Coordinates of C-alpha atoms and ligand atoms in Angstrom, one line a residue:
M1 CA 357.2 72.5 54.9
D2 CA 357.7 73.3 58.7
K3 CA 359.0 71.1 61.2
F4 CA 358.9 70.5 65.0
V5 CA 362.2 70.6 66.7
I6 CA 361.9 69.0 70.7
K7 CA 364.4 68.7 73.4
G8 CA 363.2 66.1 75.5
G9 CA 363.4 65.7 79.2
K10 CA 361.3 68.6 80.4
A11 CA 358.3 67.9 82.9
L12 CA 355.3 70.5 82.1
H13 CA 354.4 72.5 84.9
G14 CA 351.5 74.9 84.7
S15 CA 348.0 75.3 82.9
V16 CA 346.8 75.2 79.5
A17 CA 343.7 76.1 78.1
I18 CA 341.7 73.9 75.2
S19 CA 340.4 75.3 72.5
G20 CA 336.9 74.5 70.8
A21 CA 336.4 70.9 69.2
K22 CA 337.5 70.9 65.7
N23 CA 335.2 67.8 65.1
S24 CA 332.3 69.8 66.6
A25 CA 333.3 73.0 64.7
L26 CA 333.0 71.4 61.2
P27 CA 329.4 70.1 61.2
V28 CA 328.2 72.9 63.1
M29 CA 329.5 75.2 60.3
A30 CA 328.3 73.0 57.5
A31 CA 324.9 73.0 59.2
A32 CA 324.9 76.8 58.3
L33 CA 324.1 75.7 54.8
L34 CA 320.5 74.7 56.4
T35 CA 319.4 78.4 56.4
T36 CA 319.1 81.5 54.8
E37 CA 319.2 83.4 58.0
E38 CA 322.6 84.2 59.8
V39 CA 324.5 81.7 61.8
S40 CA 327.1 82.8 64.7
V41 CA 329.6 80.4 65.7
H42 CA 331.9 81.0 68.7
N43 CA 334.9 78.9 70.0
I44 CA 336.1 77.6 66.6
P45 CA 339.6 76.1 67.0
K46 CA 342.1 78.4 65.1
V47 CA 343.3 75.5 62.7
R48 CA 343.5 75.0 59.4
D49 CA 340.7 72.6 58.8
L50 CA 338.3 75.3 59.7
I51 CA 339.8 77.5 57.2
T52 CA 339.2 75.0 54.8
M53 CA 335.8 74.7 55.8
S54 CA 335.1 78.3 55.5
K55 CA 336.7 78.2 51.9
L56 CA 334.2 75.5 51.1
L57 CA 331.1 77.5 52.1
A58 CA 332.3 80.6 50.4
F59 CA 332.8 78.8 47.3
M60 CA 329.6 77.6 47.7
G61 CA 328.0 81.1 47.6
A62 CA 327.6 81.6 51.5
K63 CA 329.1 85.0 53.3
V64 CA 331.4 83.9 55.7
S65 CA 332.3 87.0 58.0
I66 CA 335.6 86.7 60.3
A67 CA 337.9 89.6 61.5
E68 CA 340.9 87.8 60.2
L69 CA 342.1 84.3 59.8
P70 CA 342.4 82.2 61.8
A71 CA 339.3 83.2 63.9
S72 CA 337.4 81.8 66.9
D73 CA 334.4 83.8 65.7
Y74 CA 332.5 83.4 62.7
V75 CA 329.4 84.7 61.1
I76 CA 327.9 82.6 58.0
E77 CA 325.2 83.5 56.2
A78 CA 324.2 81.3 53.3
S79 CA 321.0 83.4 51.9
M80 CA 321.9 82.0 48.6
V81 CA 323.9 78.6 47.5
S82 CA 325.2 79.4 44.1
D83 CA 327.3 76.5 43.6
A84 CA 326.1 73.2 45.3
V85 CA 329.5 71.7 44.7
A86 CA 332.6 70.8 46.7
P87 CA 335.8 70.9 44.5
Y88 CA 338.6 68.1 44.7
E89 CA 341.3 71.0 45.2
L90 CA 339.4 71.6 48.9
V91 CA 338.1 68.1 49.6
K92 CA 341.6 66.4 49.1
T93 CA 342.8 68.7 52.0
M94 CA 339.8 68.0 54.4
R95 CA 337.6 64.6 54.1
A96 CA 335.0 66.4 56.4
S97 CA 334.2 68.2 53.3
I98 CA 331.6 65.3 52.9
L99 CA 329.7 67.2 55.8
T100 CA 328.3 69.5 53.0
L101 CA 326.7 66.6 51.3
G102 CA 323.8 66.6 53.4
P103 CA 322.9 70.0 54.0
L104 CA 323.1 70.7 50.4
M105 CA 320.5 67.6 49.5
A106 CA 318.2 69.2 52.3
R107 CA 318.4 72.8 51.1
V108 CA 318.7 72.7 47.1
G109 CA 318.1 69.0 46.6
V110 CA 321.4 68.7 44.3
A111 CA 325.3 68.5 44.9
R112 CA 328.3 67.6 43.4
V113 CA 330.8 66.6 45.9
S114 CA 334.4 65.1 45.3
L115 CA 334.9 61.9 46.6
P116 CA 337.3 62.0 49.5
G117 CA 339.3 58.8 48.6
G118 CA 341.5 56.9 51.0
C119 CA 343.7 58.5 53.7
A120 CA 347.0 57.3 55.5
I121 CA 344.8 55.3 58.3
G122 CA 342.7 53.5 56.0
A123 CA 340.2 53.2 52.9
R124 CA 337.6 55.6 54.7
P125 CA 334.4 54.9 52.2
V126 CA 331.3 57.2 52.6
D127 CA 329.3 54.3 51.4
L128 CA 327.1 54.5 54.1
H129 CA 326.4 58.4 53.8
L130 CA 325.1 57.7 50.4
A131 CA 323.2 54.4 51.0
A132 CA 321.2 56.6 53.7
L133 CA 320.6 59.5 51.3
E134 CA 319.5 57.1 48.8
K135 CA 316.9 55.6 51.1
M136 CA 315.7 59.1 51.7
G137 CA 315.0 59.3 47.9
A138 CA 318.3 61.0 46.4
E139 CA 319.6 59.7 43.2
I140 CA 323.4 58.9 43.3
T141 CA 326.2 58.4 40.9
T142 CA 329.7 58.5 41.0
S143 CA 331.5 59.7 37.9
H144 CA 335.1 61.4 37.3
G145 CA 335.9 61.1 40.9
Y146 CA 332.7 63.2 42.1
I147 CA 329.3 62.2 44.1
E148 CA 326.5 63.6 41.9
A149 CA 323.7 63.6 44.0
K150 CA 320.3 65.1 43.5
V151 CA 316.4 64.7 44.9
P152 CA 314.3 63.8 41.6
N153 CA 311.8 66.2 40.0
G154 CA 313.3 69.0 42.0
G155 CA 311.4 67.4 45.2
K156 CA 312.6 67.1 48.7
L157 CA 314.3 64.2 50.4
K158 CA 311.6 62.3 52.7
G159 CA 312.3 60.8 55.8
A160 CA 313.3 57.3 56.0
H161 CA 314.1 54.6 58.7
I162 CA 317.8 53.9 58.6
V163 CA 319.8 51.3 60.1
F164 CA 323.7 52.3 59.9
E165 CA 325.4 48.8 59.3
K166 CA 328.4 50.5 61.1
I167 CA 328.6 53.1 63.4
T168 CA 329.9 56.4 61.5
V169 CA 330.3 59.9 63.2
T170 CA 330.4 62.0 60.1
G171 CA 327.6 59.9 58.4
T172 CA 325.3 60.2 61.3
E173 CA 326.0 64.1 61.1
N174 CA 325.4 64.2 57.4
I175 CA 322.1 62.3 57.8
L176 CA 320.9 64.5 60.8
M177 CA 321.2 67.5 58.7
A178 CA 319.6 66.1 55.7
A179 CA 316.5 64.9 57.5
A180 CA 316.3 68.2 59.9
L181 CA 314.6 69.6 56.5
A182 CA 313.2 66.5 55.0
K183 CA 309.6 65.6 54.6
G184 CA 308.4 63.4 57.6
E185 CA 309.9 61.4 60.0
T186 CA 313.6 60.0 59.9
I187 CA 314.5 57.1 62.5
L188 CA 318.5 56.7 62.7
E189 CA 319.7 53.5 64.1
N190 CA 323.2 52.6 65.3
S191 CA 323.9 56.2 65.4
A192 CA 327.2 57.7 66.7
R193 CA 326.8 58.9 70.1
E194 CA 330.0 61.1 70.1
P195 CA 329.7 64.4 72.1
E196 CA 330.3 66.2 68.7
V197 CA 326.9 64.5 67.4
T198 CA 325.4 65.7 70.5
D199 CA 326.8 69.3 70.0
L200 CA 325.2 69.5 66.4
V201 CA 321.9 68.2 67.4
A202 CA 322.0 71.0 70.3
M203 CA 322.7 73.9 67.3
L204 CA 320.0 72.2 65.0
R205 CA 317.3 72.2 67.5
K206 CA 318.2 76.1 68.3
M207 CA 317.9 76.7 64.4
G208 CA 314.2 75.1 64.9
A209 CA 314.9 71.3 64.0
Q210 CA 312.9 68.7 65.9
I211 CA 315.3 66.0 67.3
E212 CA 314.9 63.4 70.0
G213 CA 317.4 60.9 71.4
D214 CA 320.4 62.6 71.3
G215 CA 323.3 60.6 73.2
T216 CA 321.8 57.5 72.3
A217 CA 322.0 55.3 69.4
T218 CA 318.6 56.0 68.0
L219 CA 317.8 59.5 66.7
R220 CA 314.3 60.5 65.8
I221 CA 314.1 63.5 63.5
R222 CA 311.1 65.2 62.2
G223 CA 311.7 67.2 59.3
V224 CA 310.2 70.9 59.4
E225 CA 309.7 73.3 56.6
K226 CA 312.2 75.9 57.4
L227 CA 315.2 76.3 59.8
Y228 CA 316.6 79.6 61.3
G229 CA 319.4 81.6 62.3
T230 CA 321.1 81.0 65.5
E231 CA 324.3 81.4 67.6
H232 CA 326.5 78.5 69.0
T233 CA 329.6 77.7 71.3
V234 CA 331.4 74.8 70.1
I235 CA 332.2 72.2 72.8
P236 CA 335.9 71.9 74.0
D237 CA 338.2 69.4 71.9
R238 CA 338.4 66.2 74.1
I239 CA 341.2 64.9 71.9
E240 CA 343.2 68.0 72.6
A241 CA 342.3 67.8 76.2
G242 CA 343.4 64.0 76.1
T243 CA 346.9 64.9 74.4
F244 CA 347.6 67.7 77.0
L245 CA 346.8 65.1 79.7
A246 CA 348.7 62.5 78.2
A247 CA 351.9 65.3 77.9
G248 CA 351.4 65.9 81.6
A249 CA 351.3 62.5 82.5
I250 CA 354.2 61.1 80.0
T251 CA 356.5 63.8 81.5
D252 CA 355.9 63.2 84.9
G253 CA 354.6 66.9 85.4
D254 CA 351.9 68.6 87.1
L255 CA 349.4 70.0 84.7
T256 CA 346.1 71.9 84.9
V257 CA 344.0 71.5 81.7
T258 CA 341.3 74.4 81.7
N259 CA 338.3 75.1 79.4
C260 CA 337.9 71.1 78.8
A261 CA 334.7 68.9 79.2
P262 CA 335.9 66.0 81.8
E263 CA 332.6 64.4 81.3
D264 CA 333.7 63.6 77.8
L265 CA 337.1 62.0 78.6
G266 CA 335.6 59.3 80.9
A267 CA 337.4 56.4 79.1
V268 CA 340.8 58.2 78.3
I269 CA 341.0 59.4 82.0
A270 CA 340.0 55.7 83.2
K271 CA 342.8 54.2 81.1
M272 CA 345.4 56.4 81.9
Q273 CA 344.6 56.0 85.7
G274 CA 345.1 52.2 85.1
T275 CA 348.6 53.0 84.0
G276 CA 349.3 54.9 87.5
V277 CA 348.4 58.5 86.1
R278 CA 346.7 60.9 88.9
F279 CA 343.9 62.9 88.0
D280 CA 341.9 65.4 90.0
E281 CA 338.8 66.8 88.8
I282 CA 339.1 70.6 90.0
D283 CA 335.7 71.6 88.7
K284 CA 333.4 71.1 85.5
T285 CA 336.0 72.4 83.4
T286 CA 339.2 72.1 84.8
L287 CA 341.2 68.9 85.3
R288 CA 344.8 68.4 87.0
V289 CA 347.3 65.6 85.6
R290 CA 350.3 64.2 87.7
G291 CA 352.6 61.5 86.3
A292 CA 353.6 58.8 88.4
K293 CA 357.4 57.8 89.0
R294 CA 356.6 54.3 87.7
L295 CA 353.8 53.7 85.0
V296 CA 352.5 50.4 84.7
G297 CA 351.6 48.9 81.2
S298 CA 347.7 48.1 80.5
D299 CA 345.9 47.0 77.6
M300 CA 343.7 49.3 75.6
T301 CA 341.1 48.6 72.6
T302 CA 339.6 51.7 70.6
E303 CA 336.0 52.0 70.5
E304 CA 333.2 54.3 69.6
Y305 CA 332.1 56.9 72.1
P306 CA 331.5 56.4 74.9
G307 CA 334.5 53.9 74.6
F308 CA 338.3 54.9 74.3
A309 CA 338.4 57.1 71.2
T310 CA 340.8 56.1 68.2
D311 CA 341.9 59.6 68.0
M312 CA 343.7 59.1 71.4
Q313 CA 345.3 55.7 70.3
A314 CA 348.6 57.0 69.2
Q315 CA 349.0 59.2 72.4
Y316 CA 348.3 56.5 74.6
M317 CA 350.8 54.0 72.7
A318 CA 353.5 56.9 73.7
L319 CA 352.6 56.9 77.4
A320 CA 352.4 52.9 76.8
T321 CA 356.1 53.0 75.6
Q322 CA 356.8 54.7 79.2
A323 CA 355.2 52.1 81.2
E324 CA 356.6 48.9 82.6
G325 CA 355.5 45.6 81.3
T326 CA 353.3 45.0 78.3
S327 CA 350.4 46.8 76.6
V328 CA 348.5 45.6 74.0
I329 CA 346.6 48.1 72.0
T330 CA 344.0 47.0 69.8
E331 CA 342.6 49.3 66.8
T332 CA 338.8 48.5 66.2
I333 CA 338.0 51.7 64.1
F334 CA 340.4 52.1 61.4
E335 CA 342.6 49.4 59.6
N336 CA 345.7 51.1 59.2
R337 CA 346.5 53.5 62.1
F338 CA 349.7 52.1 63.4
L339 CA 351.9 54.2 61.2
H340 CA 353.4 56.1 64.4
A341 CA 354.4 52.8 65.8
S342 CA 357.3 52.6 63.4
E343 CA 358.4 56.0 64.1
M344 CA 358.6 55.5 67.8
V345 CA 360.5 52.0 67.1
R346 CA 362.9 54.3 65.5
M347 CA 363.2 56.2 68.6
G348 CA 363.7 53.3 70.6
A349 CA 360.1 51.8 71.5
N350 CA 359.9 48.2 71.5
I351 CA 356.4 47.6 69.7
S352 CA 355.3 45.0 67.4
I353 CA 352.4 44.9 65.1
D354 CA 350.1 42.1 64.2
G355 CA 347.4 43.2 62.1
R356 CA 345.2 45.6 64.5
R357 CA 347.1 44.6 67.4
A358 CA 350.5 46.3 68.7
V359 CA 352.1 45.1 71.6
V360 CA 354.0 47.5 73.5
R361 CA 356.7 46.4 76.0
G362 CA 358.2 49.2 78.0
P363 CA 359.6 51.2 79.5
A364 CA 361.6 52.3 76.5
Q365 CA 364.8 55.3 76.7
F366 CA 363.5 57.2 73.6
S367 CA 366.4 58.8 71.8
G368 CA 366.0 61.8 69.5
T369 CA 366.0 61.4 65.9
T370 CA 364.3 62.7 62.7
V371 CA 360.7 61.4 62.6
Q372 CA 357.8 61.7 60.0
A373 CA 354.4 62.6 61.2
S374 CA 351.9 60.6 58.9
D375 CA 348.3 61.7 60.2
L376 CA 346.9 64.1 62.4
R377 CA 346.8 62.2 65.6
A378 CA 350.0 60.4 64.8
S379 CA 351.9 63.5 64.9
A380 CA 350.6 64.2 68.2
G381 CA 351.8 60.6 69.3
L382 CA 355.4 61.4 68.2
V383 CA 355.2 65.1 69.8
L384 CA 354.7 63.2 72.9
A385 CA 357.7 60.6 72.5
G386 CA 359.8 63.6 71.6
L387 CA 359.0 65.4 75.0
V388 CA 360.5 62.4 76.6
A389 CA 363.5 61.5 74.4
N390 CA 367.0 62.1 75.1
G391 CA 368.5 64.9 72.8
E392 CA 366.8 66.3 69.9
T393 CA 363.9 65.1 68.2
I394 CA 362.9 66.6 64.7
I395 CA 359.4 66.0 63.3
D396 CA 358.8 66.5 60.0
R397 CA 355.6 67.0 57.7
V398 CA 354.0 68.8 60.8
Y399 CA 351.2 70.5 58.2
H400 CA 349.1 67.3 59.5
I401 CA 349.1 68.4 63.1
D402 CA 348.4 72.1 62.0
R403 CA 345.1 70.9 60.5
G404 CA 343.9 70.1 64.3
Y405 CA 345.8 71.5 67.2
E406 CA 345.4 75.1 67.8
G407 CA 348.9 77.0 69.0
I408 CA 350.3 73.4 70.1
V409 CA 353.9 74.7 70.1
E410 CA 353.0 77.8 72.2
K411 CA 350.8 75.9 74.5
L412 CA 353.5 73.4 75.0
R413 CA 356.0 75.9 75.5
S414 CA 353.9 77.7 77.9
V415 CA 354.0 75.0 80.2
G416 CA 357.6 74.5 79.9
A417 CA 358.4 72.4 77.0
D418 CA 361.2 73.0 74.6
I419 CA 359.8 72.9 71.5
E420 CA 359.8 74.9 68.3
R421 CA 358.7 75.6 64.8
V422 CA 361.3 76.0 62.1
H423 CA 359.8 77.2 59.3
G424 CA 360.6 75.4 55.9
S425 CA 360.0 76.3 52.2
G426 CA 357.9 74.0 49.9
S427 CA 355.0 71.8 50.8
Ligands
UD1_1 C1 335.3 60.9 62.4 C2 336.2 61.9 62.9 C3 337.8 61.3 63.3 C4 337.7 60.1 63.8 C5 336.3 59.1 63.4 C6 336.1 58.1 64.3 C7 335.5 63.9 62.2 C8 335.3 65.0 61.2 N1 336.4 63.3 62.0 O1 335.7 60.3 61.4 O2 338.4 62.1 63.7 O3 338.8 59.4 64.2 O4 335.3 59.9 63.4 O5 335.9 58.5 65.6 O6 334.6 64.0 63.1 N2 332.7 53.7 57.4 C9 332.6 53.1 56.4 N3 331.3 53.5 55.5 C10 330.9 54.7 55.9 C11 331.6 55.4 56.8 C12 332.3 55.1 57.4 O7 332.9 52.0 56.1 O8 330.6 55.4 54.8 C13 334.1 53.0 58.4 C14 335.3 53.7 58.2 O9 336.0 53.3 57.3 C15 335.8 53.6 59.7 C16 334.4 53.4 60.3 O10 333.6 53.4 59.8 O11 336.4 52.3 59.6 C17 334.3 54.5 61.5 O12 334.5 55.7 60.5 P1 333.6 57.3 60.5 O13 332.9 57.2 62.0 O14 332.6 57.5 59.7 O15 334.7 58.1 60.7 P2 334.7 59.8 60.5 O16 333.5 60.3 60.4 O17 335.4 59.8 58.8

């Protein structure tokens, strides 16, 4: 297993370019299953989850052409879907494999997808995806750890009025894709409004889908007979951008983050500004961040978009440990997403957890030690802590971070961080 070794205390200076959004690239790639024609996707981040998605599509019979792995341009042609199955071996490494369920049901009317199960940050069920598909006429059973779904009598899914009980990002995406080829109109209420959902709508529209309401909680999809090939460039990764903004801020550096989408980062920028961090929007794709000599604590609650993203909570917690006073961090999306807190405490932070609330008292002087990454974003929070710790921080199990951050070591080194990857054996 690889590790990161970080020697803290270096302020970050310079410019860093943001890659494409992992959470946009995943549904966009899955959407290629909706057509027999060629789909070209650009700005795919070179991270493990996208390699897993390409393996999954290939397993189902799609031709996935890339120069070499990892790649940022993919051409996918699913002229045939020979095996409508997402096997456990792939799903266990990436929950987002569930994103193939909607397209498979729409395209071939049958799917066998391994149940994703829980993960470190909570139970993460997919009941809302399944209930919506059932409303569209699918028959679904679960047995032997697999979701077995089919449209009866070899028919097509039919449009339905679906009100999501809870806002779900991949649930909204799955049903959007299913509805694009269903018979009649589907209305989705209480849908996710994340920029990644809007990006998927843009792509589906280019394929010939009829969708209204993107960016709002109500999506209206008129099913069409056929979807066509297209070319799409994935939006910038707002979580990677937010992580680098936090890295510039926490090290009291002066960092320019390019290829990003400042309009998708509103809540993150506003919250960090509340602690004293300074931002300048240089242009529509470039942000400059500068730290403050003295950061002040500020409360934060995670919310669905346009609120503060749960995927930035660990990074914000790292920043809050360096701020004077108390910051109360409330996690409303996932029930068990404070695993990074106990590792930060081992490094010297003062954090107490009470259910979904973490009370951070700062500023803390971190001292480097060995810590464990427990999930993708927790790892990012620990990297930030390592950047300001005295001495050496060793982060174990960084395969989590490799799932979603393209070249994080190289990018951080290019702006002055002392971080290196140490290759280990085993997995
Ligand atoms: C997506 C993102 C993930 C992000 C999360 C919340 C991708 C690939 N992943 O995950 O990075 O942290 O949104 O912004 O885009 N829920 C149910 N039943 C369901 C579905 C969800 O109860 O059928 C619950 C979940 O347990 C969670 C909440 O709804 O508490 C939100 O989850 P959801 O938006 O579905 O997260 P993902 O789409 O899995």
